[in-house]
XYZ file of C-alpha atoms in Angstrom:
447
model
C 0.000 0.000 0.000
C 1.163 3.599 -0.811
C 0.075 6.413 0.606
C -1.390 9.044 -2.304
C -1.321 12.864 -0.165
C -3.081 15.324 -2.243
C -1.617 18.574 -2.350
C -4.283 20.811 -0.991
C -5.566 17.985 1.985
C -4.425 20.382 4.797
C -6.104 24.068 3.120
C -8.785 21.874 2.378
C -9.614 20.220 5.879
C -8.571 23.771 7.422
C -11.125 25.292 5.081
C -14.000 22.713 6.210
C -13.950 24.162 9.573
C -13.961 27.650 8.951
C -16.069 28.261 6.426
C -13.088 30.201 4.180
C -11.929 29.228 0.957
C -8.846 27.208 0.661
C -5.482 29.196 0.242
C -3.745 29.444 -2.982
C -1.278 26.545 -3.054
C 1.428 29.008 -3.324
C 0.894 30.780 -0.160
C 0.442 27.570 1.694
C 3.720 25.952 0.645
C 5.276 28.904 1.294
C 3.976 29.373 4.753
C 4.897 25.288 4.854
C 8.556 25.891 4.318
C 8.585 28.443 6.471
C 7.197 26.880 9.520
C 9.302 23.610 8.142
C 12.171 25.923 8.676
C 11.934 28.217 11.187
C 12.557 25.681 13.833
C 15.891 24.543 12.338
C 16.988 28.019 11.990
C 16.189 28.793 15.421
C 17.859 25.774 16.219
C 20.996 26.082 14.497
C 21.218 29.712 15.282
C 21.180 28.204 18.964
C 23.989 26.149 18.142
C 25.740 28.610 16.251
C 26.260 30.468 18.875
C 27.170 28.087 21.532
C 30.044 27.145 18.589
C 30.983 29.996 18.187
C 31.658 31.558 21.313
C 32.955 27.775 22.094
C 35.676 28.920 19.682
C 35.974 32.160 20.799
C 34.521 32.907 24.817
C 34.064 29.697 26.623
C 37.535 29.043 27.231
C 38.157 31.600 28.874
C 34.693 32.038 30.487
C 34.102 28.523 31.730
C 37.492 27.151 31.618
C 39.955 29.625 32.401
C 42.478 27.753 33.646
C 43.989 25.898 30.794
C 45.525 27.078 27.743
C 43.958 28.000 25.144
C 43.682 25.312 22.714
C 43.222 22.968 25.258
C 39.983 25.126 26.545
C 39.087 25.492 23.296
C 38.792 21.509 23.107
C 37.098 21.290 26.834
C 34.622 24.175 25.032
C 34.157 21.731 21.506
C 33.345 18.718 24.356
C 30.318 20.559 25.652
C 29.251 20.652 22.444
C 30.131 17.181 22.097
C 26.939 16.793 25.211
C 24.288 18.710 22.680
C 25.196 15.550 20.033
C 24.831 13.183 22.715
C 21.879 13.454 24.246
C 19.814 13.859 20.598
C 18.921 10.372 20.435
C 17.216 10.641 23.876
C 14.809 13.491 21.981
C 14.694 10.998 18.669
C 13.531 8.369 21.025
C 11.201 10.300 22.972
C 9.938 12.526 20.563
C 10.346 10.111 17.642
C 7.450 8.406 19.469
C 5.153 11.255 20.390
C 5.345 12.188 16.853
C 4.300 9.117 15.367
C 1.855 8.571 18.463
C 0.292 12.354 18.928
C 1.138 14.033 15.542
C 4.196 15.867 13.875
C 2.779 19.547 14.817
C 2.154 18.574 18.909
C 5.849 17.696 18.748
C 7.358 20.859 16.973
C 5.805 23.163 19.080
C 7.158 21.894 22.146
C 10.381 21.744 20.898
C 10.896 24.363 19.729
C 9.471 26.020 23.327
C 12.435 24.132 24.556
C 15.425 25.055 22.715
C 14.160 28.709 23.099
C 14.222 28.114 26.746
C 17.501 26.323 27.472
C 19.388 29.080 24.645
C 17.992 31.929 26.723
C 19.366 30.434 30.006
C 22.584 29.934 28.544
C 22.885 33.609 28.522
C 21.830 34.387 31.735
C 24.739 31.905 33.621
C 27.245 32.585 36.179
C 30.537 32.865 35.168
C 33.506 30.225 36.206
C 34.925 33.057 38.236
C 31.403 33.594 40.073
C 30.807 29.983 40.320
C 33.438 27.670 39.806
C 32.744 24.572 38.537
C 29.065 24.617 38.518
C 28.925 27.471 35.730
C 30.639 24.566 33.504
C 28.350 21.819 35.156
C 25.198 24.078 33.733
C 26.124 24.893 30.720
C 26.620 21.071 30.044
C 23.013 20.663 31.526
C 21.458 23.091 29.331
C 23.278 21.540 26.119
C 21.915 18.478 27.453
C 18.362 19.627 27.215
C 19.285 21.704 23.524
C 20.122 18.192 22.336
C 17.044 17.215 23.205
C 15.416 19.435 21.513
C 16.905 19.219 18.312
C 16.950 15.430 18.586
C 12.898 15.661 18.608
C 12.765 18.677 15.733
C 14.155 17.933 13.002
C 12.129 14.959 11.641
C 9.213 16.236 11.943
C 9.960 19.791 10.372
C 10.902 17.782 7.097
C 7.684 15.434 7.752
C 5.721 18.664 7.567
C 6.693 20.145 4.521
C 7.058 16.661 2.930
C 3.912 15.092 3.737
C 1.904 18.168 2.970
C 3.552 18.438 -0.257
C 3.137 16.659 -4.115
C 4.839 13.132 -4.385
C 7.388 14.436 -7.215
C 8.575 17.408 -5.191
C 9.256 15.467 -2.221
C 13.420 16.546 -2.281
C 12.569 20.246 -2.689
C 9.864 20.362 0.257
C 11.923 18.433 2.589
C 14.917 20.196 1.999
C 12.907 23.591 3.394
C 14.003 21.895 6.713
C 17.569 21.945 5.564
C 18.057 25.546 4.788
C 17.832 26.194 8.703
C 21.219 25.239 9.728
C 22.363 27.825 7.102
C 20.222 30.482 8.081
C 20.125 30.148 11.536
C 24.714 30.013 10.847
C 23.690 33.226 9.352
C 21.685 35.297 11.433
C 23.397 34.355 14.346
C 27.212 34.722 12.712
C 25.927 38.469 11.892
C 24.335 38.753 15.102
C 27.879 37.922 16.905
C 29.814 39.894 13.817
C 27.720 42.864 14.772
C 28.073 42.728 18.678
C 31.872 42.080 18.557
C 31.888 45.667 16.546
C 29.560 47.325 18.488
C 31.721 46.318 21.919
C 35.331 45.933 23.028
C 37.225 42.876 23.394
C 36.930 43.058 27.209
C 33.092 44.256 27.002
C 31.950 41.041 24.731
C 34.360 38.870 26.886
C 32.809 40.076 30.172
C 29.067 40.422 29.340
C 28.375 41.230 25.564
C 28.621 37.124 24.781
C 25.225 37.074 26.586
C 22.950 39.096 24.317
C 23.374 36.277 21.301
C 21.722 33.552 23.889
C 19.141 35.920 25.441
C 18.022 37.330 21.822
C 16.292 34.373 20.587
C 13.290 34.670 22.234
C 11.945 36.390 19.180
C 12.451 33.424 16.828
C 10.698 31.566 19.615
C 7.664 33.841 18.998
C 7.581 34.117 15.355
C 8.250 30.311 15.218
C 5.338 29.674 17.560
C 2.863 32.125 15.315
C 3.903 29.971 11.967
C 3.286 26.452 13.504
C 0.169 27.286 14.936
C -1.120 28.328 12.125
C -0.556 25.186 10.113
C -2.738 22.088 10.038
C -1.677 18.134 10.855
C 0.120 16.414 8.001
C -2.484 14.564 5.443
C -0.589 11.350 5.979
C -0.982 11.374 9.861
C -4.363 12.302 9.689
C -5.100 9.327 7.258
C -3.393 7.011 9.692
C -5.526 7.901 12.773
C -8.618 7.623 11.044
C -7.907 4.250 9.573
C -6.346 3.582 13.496
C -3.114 2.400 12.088
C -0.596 4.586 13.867
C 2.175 2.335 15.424
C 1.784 1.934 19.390
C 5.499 1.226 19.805
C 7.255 2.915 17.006
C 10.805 3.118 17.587
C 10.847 -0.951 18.696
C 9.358 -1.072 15.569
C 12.242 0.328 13.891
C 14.723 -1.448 15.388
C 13.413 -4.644 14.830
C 11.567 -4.362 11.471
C 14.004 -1.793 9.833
C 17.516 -1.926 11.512
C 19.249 -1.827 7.949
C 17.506 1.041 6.549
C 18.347 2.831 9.827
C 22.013 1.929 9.403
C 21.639 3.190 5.433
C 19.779 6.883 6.487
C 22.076 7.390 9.599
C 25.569 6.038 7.287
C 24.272 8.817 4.698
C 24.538 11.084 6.889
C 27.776 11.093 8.772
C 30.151 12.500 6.313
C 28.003 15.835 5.893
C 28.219 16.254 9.594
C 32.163 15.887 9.613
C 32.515 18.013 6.678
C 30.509 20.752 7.870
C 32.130 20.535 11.506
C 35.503 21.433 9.199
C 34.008 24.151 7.314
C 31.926 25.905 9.949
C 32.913 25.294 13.412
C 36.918 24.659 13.177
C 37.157 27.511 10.711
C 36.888 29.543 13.651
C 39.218 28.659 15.550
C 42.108 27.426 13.065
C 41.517 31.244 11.697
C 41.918 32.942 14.957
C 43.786 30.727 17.021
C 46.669 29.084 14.354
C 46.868 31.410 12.087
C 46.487 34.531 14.004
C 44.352 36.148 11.540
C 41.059 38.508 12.875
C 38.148 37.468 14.181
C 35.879 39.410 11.668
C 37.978 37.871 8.512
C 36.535 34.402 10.450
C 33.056 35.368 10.864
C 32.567 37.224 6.971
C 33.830 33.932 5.826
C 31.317 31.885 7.458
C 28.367 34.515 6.635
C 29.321 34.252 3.018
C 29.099 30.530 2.841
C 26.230 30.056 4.282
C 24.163 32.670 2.516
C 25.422 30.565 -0.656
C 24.641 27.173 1.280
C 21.081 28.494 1.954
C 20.654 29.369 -1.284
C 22.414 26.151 -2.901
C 20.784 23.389 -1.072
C 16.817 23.858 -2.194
C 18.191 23.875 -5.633
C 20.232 20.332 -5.194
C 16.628 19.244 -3.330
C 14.904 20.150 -7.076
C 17.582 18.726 -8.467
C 17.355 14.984 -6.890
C 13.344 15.295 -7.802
C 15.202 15.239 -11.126
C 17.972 12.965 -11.664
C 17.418 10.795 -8.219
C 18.406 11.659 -4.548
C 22.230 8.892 -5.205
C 23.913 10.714 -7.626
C 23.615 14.277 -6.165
C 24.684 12.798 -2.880
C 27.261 10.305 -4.234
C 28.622 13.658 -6.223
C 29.017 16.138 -2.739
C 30.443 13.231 -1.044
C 33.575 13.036 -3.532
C 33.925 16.391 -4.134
C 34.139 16.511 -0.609
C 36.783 14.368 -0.103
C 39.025 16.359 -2.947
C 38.090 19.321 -0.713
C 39.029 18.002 2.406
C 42.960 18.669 1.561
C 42.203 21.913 -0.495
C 40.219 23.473 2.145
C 43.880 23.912 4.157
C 45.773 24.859 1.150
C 43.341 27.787 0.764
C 43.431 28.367 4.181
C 46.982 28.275 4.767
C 47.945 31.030 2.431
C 46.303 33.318 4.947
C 44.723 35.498 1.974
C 41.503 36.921 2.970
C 39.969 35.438 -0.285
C 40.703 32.748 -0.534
C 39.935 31.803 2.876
C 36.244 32.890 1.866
C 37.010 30.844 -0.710
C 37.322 27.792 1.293
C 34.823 28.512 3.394
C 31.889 28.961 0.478
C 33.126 25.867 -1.745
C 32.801 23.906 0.941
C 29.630 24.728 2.250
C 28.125 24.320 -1.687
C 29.718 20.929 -2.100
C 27.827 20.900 1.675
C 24.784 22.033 -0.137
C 24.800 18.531 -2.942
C 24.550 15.942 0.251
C 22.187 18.173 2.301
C 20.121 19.118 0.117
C 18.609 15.717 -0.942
C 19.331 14.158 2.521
C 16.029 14.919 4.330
C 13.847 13.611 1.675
C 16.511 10.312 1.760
C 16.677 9.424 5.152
C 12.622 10.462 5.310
C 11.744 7.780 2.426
C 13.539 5.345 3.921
C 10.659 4.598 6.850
C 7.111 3.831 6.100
C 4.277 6.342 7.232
C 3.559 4.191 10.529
C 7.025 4.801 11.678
C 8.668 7.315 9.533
C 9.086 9.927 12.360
C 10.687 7.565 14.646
C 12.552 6.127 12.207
C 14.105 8.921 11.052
C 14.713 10.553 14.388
C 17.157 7.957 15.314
C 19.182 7.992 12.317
C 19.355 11.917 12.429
C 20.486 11.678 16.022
C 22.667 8.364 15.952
C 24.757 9.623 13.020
C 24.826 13.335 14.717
C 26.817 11.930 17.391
C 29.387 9.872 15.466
C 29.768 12.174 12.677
C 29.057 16.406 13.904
C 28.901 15.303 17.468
C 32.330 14.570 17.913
C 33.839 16.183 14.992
C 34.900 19.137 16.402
C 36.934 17.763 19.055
C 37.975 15.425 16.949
C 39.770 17.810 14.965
C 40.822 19.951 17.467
C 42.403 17.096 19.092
C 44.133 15.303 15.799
C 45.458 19.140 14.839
C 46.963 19.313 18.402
C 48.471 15.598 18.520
C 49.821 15.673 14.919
C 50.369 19.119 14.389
C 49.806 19.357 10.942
C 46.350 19.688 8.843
C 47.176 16.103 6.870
C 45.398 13.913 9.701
C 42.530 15.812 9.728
C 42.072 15.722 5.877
C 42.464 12.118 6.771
C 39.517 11.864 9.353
C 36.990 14.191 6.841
C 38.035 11.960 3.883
C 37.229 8.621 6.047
C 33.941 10.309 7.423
C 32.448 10.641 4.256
C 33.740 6.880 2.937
C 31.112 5.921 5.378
C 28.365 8.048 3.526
C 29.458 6.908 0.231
C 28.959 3.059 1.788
C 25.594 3.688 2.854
C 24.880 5.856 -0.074
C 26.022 2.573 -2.770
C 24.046 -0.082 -0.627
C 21.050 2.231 -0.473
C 17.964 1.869 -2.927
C 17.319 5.099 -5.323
C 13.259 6.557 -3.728
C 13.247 9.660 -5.622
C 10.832 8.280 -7.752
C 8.995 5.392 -5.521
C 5.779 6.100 -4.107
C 5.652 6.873 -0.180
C 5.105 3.469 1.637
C 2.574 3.330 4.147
């Protein structure tokens, strides 16, 4: 059995209530990839943040008593925690979402991210607290995990499941231009702080207004979710009383090796962007001694391009199949892997940038068809759950501990060739999973 979603089956069932006619199918997909996104880009603006003023503050805020590479690692293993504890939201979440509905489960987590970002901001100092200003922020990147562990399968579901079978890359990849834009707006929120204050003024206090700002994402998120109906294909599975009463046991019984496919596909994007985004930071500042704003530019610029780039590799799998766009990042990637330092190492402003946005397009060709890959994998009854716990599974082998990884391999080998190494393995494990994997661009959804 497949399941057939007609395009219009939310407007339509909204409009049955009210009494108004349906909205133009425009204006509800658009309003569809924006709530699909916003929750991703407030999520990833979150974590933007936290990595960047890992890179940059924590070291010296929370662990001030080590050098600073070494804090800057400590920082990158808090941020190891928000990786971590994502399958606890896939589980947990993965199973309201598939037992209560995709929509109950993005509004609360997105309430919850919002909550444990603004805390962040609002936390004691090592110097006013000693080791419990360390021991929270680790709590509170606990409970961001969480979060995003529970979010982002069910932003794709929305767009996807709402949207026409042969457009099922391009709706689903809505979800993925969040990381980008939330990089974005919260790179140019830091960017515009850091001129705006001293050195010693964002150091002391100024790193707080990032985390304490995002309480108005919070409320524009909640005022575009609300506003959007329950996914056709949920709605068809209550009233036929087929939804799956233990989901994720479900998926680890029934569908282990399409779980090991969907979270395998997505490890090497994780690493990859880790490189790009997050050690960019601190290889720019830190090794080669070069400004903090010539960091942050670079990283705006990429993203902007990455945000533009992926809904266009989405279309483009609807096209030509989700595989080869995927198969295509993933060995560009690995060419770029030992480029990436070459660029870098010159220590020319642009071709740093030019690192930085090459990357983050060859980015663009795996992300951009991922959601609706590791999304077809599951049928309908478990699709949530299933692809919660290859989203979060793979986030902690592959972005999790990337970072650190790096950080650590750059400080044990001293040279850039090891790490090449580690990005170039990361995504042999995507290509695997990627060869093994069946082509669904063009399958019907199962049910």
């Amino acid at each position: 059995m497949t399941e057939h979603v007609l395009p219009t089956a939310g407007t339509a069932s909204a409009a049955a209530r009210t009494g108004a006619q349906p909205a133009p199918e425009s204006a509800r997909m658009g309003r569809l990839a924006m709530a699909s996104s916003i929750g991703t880009t407030l999520e990833w603006y979150d974590f933007t943040v936290y990595n960047i003023m890992a890179a940059l503050v924590f070291n010296a805020v929370f662990f001030p008593s080590f050098d600073p590479l070494t804090g800057t690692i400590l920082a990158f293993s808090t941020y190891a925690v928000g990786y971590i504890s994502r399958p606890l939201g896939g589980v947990v979440f993965g199973h309201l979402g598939d037992r209560l509905g995709r929509r109950f489960v993005l509004v609360a987590t997105l309430v919850i991210m919002g909550v444990s970002t603004g805390l962040m901001g609002l936390l004691p100092t090592y110097a006013s607290w000693g080791i419990w200003a360390p021991v929270a922020l680790v709590a509170l990147r606990f409970v961001q995990g969480v979060a995003l562990g529970g979010e982002w399968a069910g932003a794709v579901l929305l767009s996807m499941e709402h949207g026409k079978p042969d457009e099922r890359g391009r709706n689903a990849s809505f979800t993925q231009v969040g990381p980008s834009c939330g990089t974005l707006i919260g790179t140019g929120f830091i960017a515009a702080v850091s001129a705006w204050l001293s050195p010693a003024d964002f150091q002391s206090w100024g790193w707080r207004i990032p985390f304490i700002s995002s309480v108005a994402l919070v409320l524009f998120g909640l005022w575009l979710r609300r506003g959007v109906d329950e996914t056709p294909v949920f709605r068809e599975m209550e009233e036929k009383k087929a939804t799956a009463k233990t989901p994720i046991k479900e998926v680890l019984t029934q569908h282990w090796r399409r779980l090991l496919v969907a979270g395998g596909s997505r490890i090497g994007s994780d690493v990859l962007y880790a490189l790009v985004v997050v050690f960019t930071l601190t290889y720019v500042t830190t090794v080669l001694h070069l400004s903090r704003p010539l960091a942050l530019t670079a990283t705006m610029i990429g993203a902007a391009c990455n945000a533009i780039a992926v809904p266009w590799f989405g279309s483009l799998s609807d096209r030509i199949g989700r595989r080869p766009v995927y198969i295509t990042g993933a060995l560009l990637g690995m060419v770029w892997a030992f480029v990436f330092f070459v660029l870098m190492d010159s220590a020319h402003p642009v071709a740093i940038c030019a690192a930085v946005v090459v990357g983050l397009l060859i980015h663009a060709m795996m992300y951009g068809p991922q959601a609706a890959f590791v999304t077809e994998q599951f049928p309908g009854r478990v699709r949530y759950a299933g692809a919660s716990l290859a989203y979060t599974l793979a986030g902690i082998v592959g972005g999790g501990f990337a970072p650190l990884i790096i950080a650590s391999l750059f400080k044990s080998w001293g040279s850039t060739v090891a790490v090449s190494f580690y990005v170039v393995a990361a995504l042999g494990v995507t290509l695997i999973a990627l060869v093994v994997a069946r082509e669904t661009a063009k399958r019907p959804l199962e049910s």
